[in-house]
């Protein structure tokens, strides 16, 4: 089950557990359906309950960024623990995705 909240033009999606190949494949269509709403111009990924992320997770984030950027929207992340924050830093994701407090 995908946990999300929509407020005005922002959708916040809470990612839980692991963001690996299997999880990314399951989440992709659900998150894409949420951001296809023309009133949505910002996606916030809440990573506070995420325990693990690998390269498939990086690809998932890049894919959502590209989808939002095509429409003039943006992606931000919040709640990344130390290990996941390091993945975002090393992969360069913070150059395209905003880091919220």
mmCIF file of C-alpha atoms in Angstrom:
data_model
loop_
_atom_site.group_PDB
_atom_site.id
_atom_site.type_symbol
_atom_site.label_atom_id
_atom_site.label_comp_id
_atom_site.label_asym_id
_atom_site.label_seq_id
_atom_site.Cartn_x
_atom_site.Cartn_y
_atom_site.Cartn_z
ATOM 1 C CA UNK A 1 0.000 0.000 0.000
ATOM 2 C CA UNK A 2 1.338 3.386 -1.008
ATOM 3 C CA UNK A 3 1.035 6.138 1.577
ATOM 4 C CA UNK A 4 0.685 9.595 0.113
ATOM 5 C CA UNK A 5 -0.805 12.984 0.801
ATOM 6 C CA UNK A 6 -1.852 15.625 -1.683
ATOM 7 C CA UNK A 7 -1.914 19.271 -0.652
ATOM 8 C CA UNK A 8 -2.664 21.786 -3.351
ATOM 9 C CA UNK A 9 -0.122 21.123 -6.099
ATOM 10 C CA UNK A 10 2.225 18.934 -4.016
ATOM 11 C CA UNK A 11 2.084 15.173 -3.589
ATOM 12 C CA UNK A 12 4.132 13.700 -0.752
ATOM 13 C CA UNK A 13 4.861 9.976 -1.010
ATOM 14 C CA UNK A 14 6.174 8.069 2.000
ATOM 15 C CA UNK A 15 8.585 5.313 1.003
ATOM 16 C CA UNK A 16 9.002 2.469 3.484
ATOM 17 C CA UNK A 17 11.338 -0.483 3.806
ATOM 18 C CA UNK A 18 13.598 -1.059 0.824
ATOM 19 C CA UNK A 19 13.812 0.771 -2.482
ATOM 20 C CA UNK A 20 15.410 -1.932 -4.606
ATOM 21 C CA UNK A 21 14.551 -3.367 -8.036
ATOM 22 C CA UNK A 22 11.418 -5.201 -6.892
ATOM 23 C CA UNK A 23 10.056 -2.301 -4.869
ATOM 24 C CA UNK A 24 10.826 0.235 -7.615
ATOM 25 C CA UNK A 25 8.926 -1.886 -10.154
ATOM 26 C CA UNK A 26 5.882 -1.949 -7.869
ATOM 27 C CA UNK A 27 6.019 1.736 -6.910
ATOM 28 C CA UNK A 28 6.700 3.177 -10.358
ATOM 29 C CA UNK A 29 3.169 2.879 -11.815
ATOM 30 C CA UNK A 30 1.515 3.991 -8.569
ATOM 31 C CA UNK A 31 3.654 7.110 -8.163
ATOM 32 C CA UNK A 32 3.432 7.902 -11.881
ATOM 33 C CA UNK A 33 -0.365 7.794 -11.669
ATOM 34 C CA UNK A 34 -0.252 10.335 -8.836
ATOM 35 C CA UNK A 35 2.054 12.757 -10.639
ATOM 36 C CA UNK A 36 0.136 12.531 -13.929
ATOM 37 C CA UNK A 37 -2.525 14.721 -12.344
ATOM 38 C CA UNK A 38 -2.057 18.047 -14.186
ATOM 39 C CA UNK A 39 -2.586 19.979 -10.954
ATOM 40 C CA UNK A 40 0.532 18.363 -9.407
ATOM 41 C CA UNK A 41 3.765 20.274 -9.974
ATOM 42 C CA UNK A 42 5.835 19.040 -7.024
ATOM 43 C CA UNK A 43 6.652 15.564 -5.760
ATOM 44 C CA UNK A 44 8.132 15.156 -2.286
ATOM 45 C CA UNK A 45 9.578 11.759 -1.409
ATOM 46 C CA UNK A 46 9.525 11.158 2.345
ATOM 47 C CA UNK A 47 12.398 8.771 3.034
ATOM 48 C CA UNK A 48 12.114 8.738 6.826
ATOM 49 C CA UNK A 49 10.890 5.111 6.866
ATOM 50 C CA UNK A 50 13.267 3.880 4.150
ATOM 51 C CA UNK A 51 15.817 1.347 5.401
ATOM 52 C CA UNK A 52 17.711 0.564 2.201
ATOM 53 C CA UNK A 53 18.188 1.970 -1.282
ATOM 54 C CA UNK A 54 20.309 0.705 -4.168
ATOM 55 C CA UNK A 55 20.919 1.748 -7.772
ATOM 56 C CA UNK A 56 17.351 0.790 -8.711
ATOM 57 C CA UNK A 57 16.205 3.350 -6.158
ATOM 58 C CA UNK A 58 18.457 5.962 -7.729
ATOM 59 C CA UNK A 59 16.915 5.122 -11.104
ATOM 60 C CA UNK A 60 13.432 5.399 -9.602
ATOM 61 C CA UNK A 61 14.157 8.906 -8.316
ATOM 62 C CA UNK A 62 15.715 9.988 -11.632
ATOM 63 C CA UNK A 63 12.699 8.683 -13.531
ATOM 64 C CA UNK A 64 10.260 10.649 -11.361
ATOM 65 C CA UNK A 65 12.488 13.726 -11.708
ATOM 66 C CA UNK A 66 12.402 13.443 -15.514
ATOM 67 C CA UNK A 67 8.631 13.018 -15.533
ATOM 68 C CA UNK A 68 8.147 16.082 -13.346
ATOM 69 C CA UNK A 69 10.760 18.178 -15.201
ATOM 70 C CA UNK A 70 9.029 17.536 -18.551
ATOM 71 C CA UNK A 71 5.992 19.295 -17.109
ATOM 72 C CA UNK A 72 7.937 22.073 -15.408
ATOM 73 C CA UNK A 73 7.599 20.433 -11.992
ATOM 74 C CA UNK A 74 10.130 19.484 -9.343
ATOM 75 C CA UNK A 75 11.105 16.707 -6.938
ATOM 76 C CA UNK A 76 12.321 17.030 -3.363
ATOM 77 C CA UNK A 77 13.288 14.536 -0.658
ATOM 78 C CA UNK A 78 13.021 14.651 3.088
ATOM 79 C CA UNK A 79 13.929 12.363 5.962
ATOM 80 C CA UNK A 80 16.915 10.579 4.422
ATOM 81 C CA UNK A 81 19.017 8.772 6.999
ATOM 82 C CA UNK A 82 22.793 8.988 6.901
ATOM 83 C CA UNK A 83 23.320 6.031 4.527
ATOM 84 C CA UNK A 84 20.640 7.121 2.064
ATOM 85 C CA UNK A 85 21.808 10.729 2.229
ATOM 86 C CA UNK A 86 25.262 9.461 1.260
ATOM 87 C CA UNK A 87 23.800 7.637 -1.761
ATOM 88 C CA UNK A 88 22.062 10.836 -2.869
ATOM 89 C CA UNK A 89 25.282 12.810 -2.441
ATOM 90 C CA UNK A 90 27.566 10.305 -4.172
ATOM 91 C CA UNK A 91 25.185 9.711 -7.078
ATOM 92 C CA UNK A 92 24.690 13.422 -7.669
ATOM 93 C CA UNK A 93 20.941 13.268 -7.059
ATOM 94 C CA UNK A 94 21.068 16.402 -4.946
ATOM 95 C CA UNK A 95 22.049 18.297 -8.091
ATOM 96 C CA UNK A 96 18.580 17.635 -9.536
ATOM 97 C CA UNK A 97 16.487 16.921 -6.448
ATOM 98 C CA UNK A 98 15.998 19.384 -3.604
ATOM 99 C CA UNK A 99 16.927 18.263 -0.092
ATOM 100 C CA UNK A 100 14.405 19.451 2.489
ATOM 101 C CA UNK A 101 15.151 19.698 6.200
#
